[in-house]
Coordinates of C-alpha atoms in Angstrom, one line a residue:
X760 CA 1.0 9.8 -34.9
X761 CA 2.3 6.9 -32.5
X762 CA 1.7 6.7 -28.9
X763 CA 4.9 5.8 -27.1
X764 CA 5.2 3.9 -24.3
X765 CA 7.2 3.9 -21.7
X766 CA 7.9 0.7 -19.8
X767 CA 9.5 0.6 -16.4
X768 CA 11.1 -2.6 -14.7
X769 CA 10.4 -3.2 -11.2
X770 CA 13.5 -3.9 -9.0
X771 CA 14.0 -6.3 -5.8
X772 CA 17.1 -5.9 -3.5
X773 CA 17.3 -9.0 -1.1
X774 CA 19.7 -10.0 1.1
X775 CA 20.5 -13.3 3.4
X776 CA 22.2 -14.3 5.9
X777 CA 22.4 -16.3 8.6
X778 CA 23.0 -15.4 12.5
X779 CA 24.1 -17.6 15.3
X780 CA 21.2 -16.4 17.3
X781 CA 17.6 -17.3 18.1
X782 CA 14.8 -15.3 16.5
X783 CA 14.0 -13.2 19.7
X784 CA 17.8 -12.0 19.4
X785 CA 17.0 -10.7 15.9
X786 CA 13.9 -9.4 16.4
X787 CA 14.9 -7.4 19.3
X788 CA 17.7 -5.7 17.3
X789 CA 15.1 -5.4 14.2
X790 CA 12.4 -3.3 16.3
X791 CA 14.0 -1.6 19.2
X792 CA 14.1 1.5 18.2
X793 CA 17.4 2.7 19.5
X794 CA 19.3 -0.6 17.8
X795 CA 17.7 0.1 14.3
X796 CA 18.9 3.6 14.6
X797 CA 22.9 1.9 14.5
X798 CA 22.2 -0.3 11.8
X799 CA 20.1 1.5 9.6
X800 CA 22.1 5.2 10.5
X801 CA 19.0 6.6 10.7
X802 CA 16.7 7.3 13.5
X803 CA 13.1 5.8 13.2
X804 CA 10.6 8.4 14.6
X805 CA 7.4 7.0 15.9
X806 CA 8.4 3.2 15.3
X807 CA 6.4 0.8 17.4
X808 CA 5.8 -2.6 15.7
X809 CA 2.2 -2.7 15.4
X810 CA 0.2 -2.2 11.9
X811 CA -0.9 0.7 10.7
X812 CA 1.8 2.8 12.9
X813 CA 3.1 5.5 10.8
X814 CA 7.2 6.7 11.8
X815 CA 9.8 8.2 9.3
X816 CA 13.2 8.4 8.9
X817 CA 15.6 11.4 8.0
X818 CA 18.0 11.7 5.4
X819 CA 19.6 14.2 2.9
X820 CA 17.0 16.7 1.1
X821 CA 17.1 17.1 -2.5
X822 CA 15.8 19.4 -5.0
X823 CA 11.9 19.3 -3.9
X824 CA 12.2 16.7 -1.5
X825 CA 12.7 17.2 2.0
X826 CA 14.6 14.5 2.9
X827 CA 11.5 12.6 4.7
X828 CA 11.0 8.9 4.5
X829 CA 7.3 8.4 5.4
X830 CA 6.5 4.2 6.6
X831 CA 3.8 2.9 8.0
X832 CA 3.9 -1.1 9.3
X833 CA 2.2 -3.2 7.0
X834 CA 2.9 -6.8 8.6
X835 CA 4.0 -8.0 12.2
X836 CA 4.4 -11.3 12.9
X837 CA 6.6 -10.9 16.4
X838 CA 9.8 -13.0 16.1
X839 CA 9.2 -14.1 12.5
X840 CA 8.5 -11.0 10.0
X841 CA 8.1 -7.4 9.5
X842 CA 7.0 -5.0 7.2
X843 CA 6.4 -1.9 6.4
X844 CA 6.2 0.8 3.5
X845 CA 8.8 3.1 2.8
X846 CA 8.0 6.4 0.8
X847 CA 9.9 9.3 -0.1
X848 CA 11.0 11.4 -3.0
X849 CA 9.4 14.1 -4.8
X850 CA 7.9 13.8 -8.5
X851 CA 9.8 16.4 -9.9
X852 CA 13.3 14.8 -8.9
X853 CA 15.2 12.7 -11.2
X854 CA 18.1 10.7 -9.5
X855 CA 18.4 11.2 -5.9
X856 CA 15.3 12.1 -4.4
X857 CA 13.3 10.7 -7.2
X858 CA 9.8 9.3 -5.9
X859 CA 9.8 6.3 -3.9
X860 CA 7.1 3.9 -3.3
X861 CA 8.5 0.8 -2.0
X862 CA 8.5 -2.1 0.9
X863 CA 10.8 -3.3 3.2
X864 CA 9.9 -6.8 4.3
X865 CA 12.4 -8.6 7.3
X866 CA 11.6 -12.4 7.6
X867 CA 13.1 -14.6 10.1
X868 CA 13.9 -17.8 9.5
X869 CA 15.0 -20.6 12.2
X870 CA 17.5 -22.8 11.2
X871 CA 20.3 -25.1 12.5
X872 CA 22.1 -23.3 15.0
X873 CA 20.8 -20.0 14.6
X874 CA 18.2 -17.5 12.0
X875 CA 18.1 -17.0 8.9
X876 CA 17.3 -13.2 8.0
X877 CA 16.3 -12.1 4.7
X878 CA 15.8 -8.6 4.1
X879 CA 13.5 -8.0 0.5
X880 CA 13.2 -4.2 -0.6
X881 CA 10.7 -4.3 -3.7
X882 CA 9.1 -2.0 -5.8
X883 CA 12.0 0.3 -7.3
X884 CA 10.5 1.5 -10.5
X885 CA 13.4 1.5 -13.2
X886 CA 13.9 4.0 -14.5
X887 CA 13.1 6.6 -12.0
X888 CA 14.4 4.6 -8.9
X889 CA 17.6 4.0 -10.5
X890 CA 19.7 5.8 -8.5
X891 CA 17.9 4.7 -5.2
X892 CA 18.0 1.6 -6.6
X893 CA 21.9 1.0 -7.3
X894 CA 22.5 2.8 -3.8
X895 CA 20.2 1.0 -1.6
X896 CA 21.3 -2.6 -3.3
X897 CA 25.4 -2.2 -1.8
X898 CA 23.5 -0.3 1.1
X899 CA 21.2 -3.2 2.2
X900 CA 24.5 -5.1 2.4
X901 CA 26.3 -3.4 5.1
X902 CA 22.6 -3.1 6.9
X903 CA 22.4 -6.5 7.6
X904 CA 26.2 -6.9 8.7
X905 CA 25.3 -4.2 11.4
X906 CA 22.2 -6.4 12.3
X907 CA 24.4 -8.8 12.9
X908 CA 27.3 -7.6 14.9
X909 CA 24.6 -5.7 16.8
X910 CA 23.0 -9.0 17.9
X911 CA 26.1 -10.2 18.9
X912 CA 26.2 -7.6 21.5
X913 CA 23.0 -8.9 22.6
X914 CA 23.3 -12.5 23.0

């Protein structure tokens, strides 16, 4: 008899880009609550910016899931970085609404004539994140153009 092992492969999505703003522009749109709700399309419940606050986010139920993303701030560093956990999913899903245990991490960077912002989300679990995974990676894309045209309306 053979023991078989499974082996998963932990997945990063990151994204940069670079803003004609200063850092308190970008942190603004990153924490207000009512600006993240138009780039991320959901609304955070229960966001403040200080560690150890716990807030979710609502999206599409499936199978035993109920749709729930449970975060709690991790690391606030105002005008410079913030992070927080970002849990959902149910065990008993495969695909969408698989379980999720990740981290969202936003780091601000100042450089010539405006911020950097990098955007990491780590700790998809291949195989079982797949699908969140492959999603989230074009997703994350579109997220930070939004931060951006967002700021723009607040410069």
């Amino acid at each position: 008899m053979t023991d078989s092992l499974v082996q998963t492969d932990a997945r990063v999505i990151a994204v940069d880009e670079v803003f004609p703003h200063a850092p308190e522009t970008i942190w603004k749109t990153l924490v207000d609550p009512e600006l993240i709700a138009r780039w991320l399309r959901m609304t955070p419940v229960g966001f403040e910016p200080v560690v150890g606050n716990l807030f979710t986010y609502q999206t599409s139920p499936a199978g035993e899931w109920d749709g729930t993303i449970r975060c709690e701030v991790i690391e606030v560093q105002p005008h410079r970085r913030l992070a927080y956990s970002w849990r959902g999913g149910h065990v008993a899903n495969t695909g969408y609404g698989s379980l999720l245990d990740t981290v969202v991490t936003l780091t601000l960077e100042p450089v010539d004539g405006g911020t950097r912002l990098r955007v990491v989300h780590s700790g998809f679990e291949l195989p079982r994140n797949e699908t969140a995974y492959r999603n989230m990676s074009g997703g994350w894309v579109g997220v930070v153009t939004r931060v951006g045209e967002i700021a723009d309306e607040q410069a």
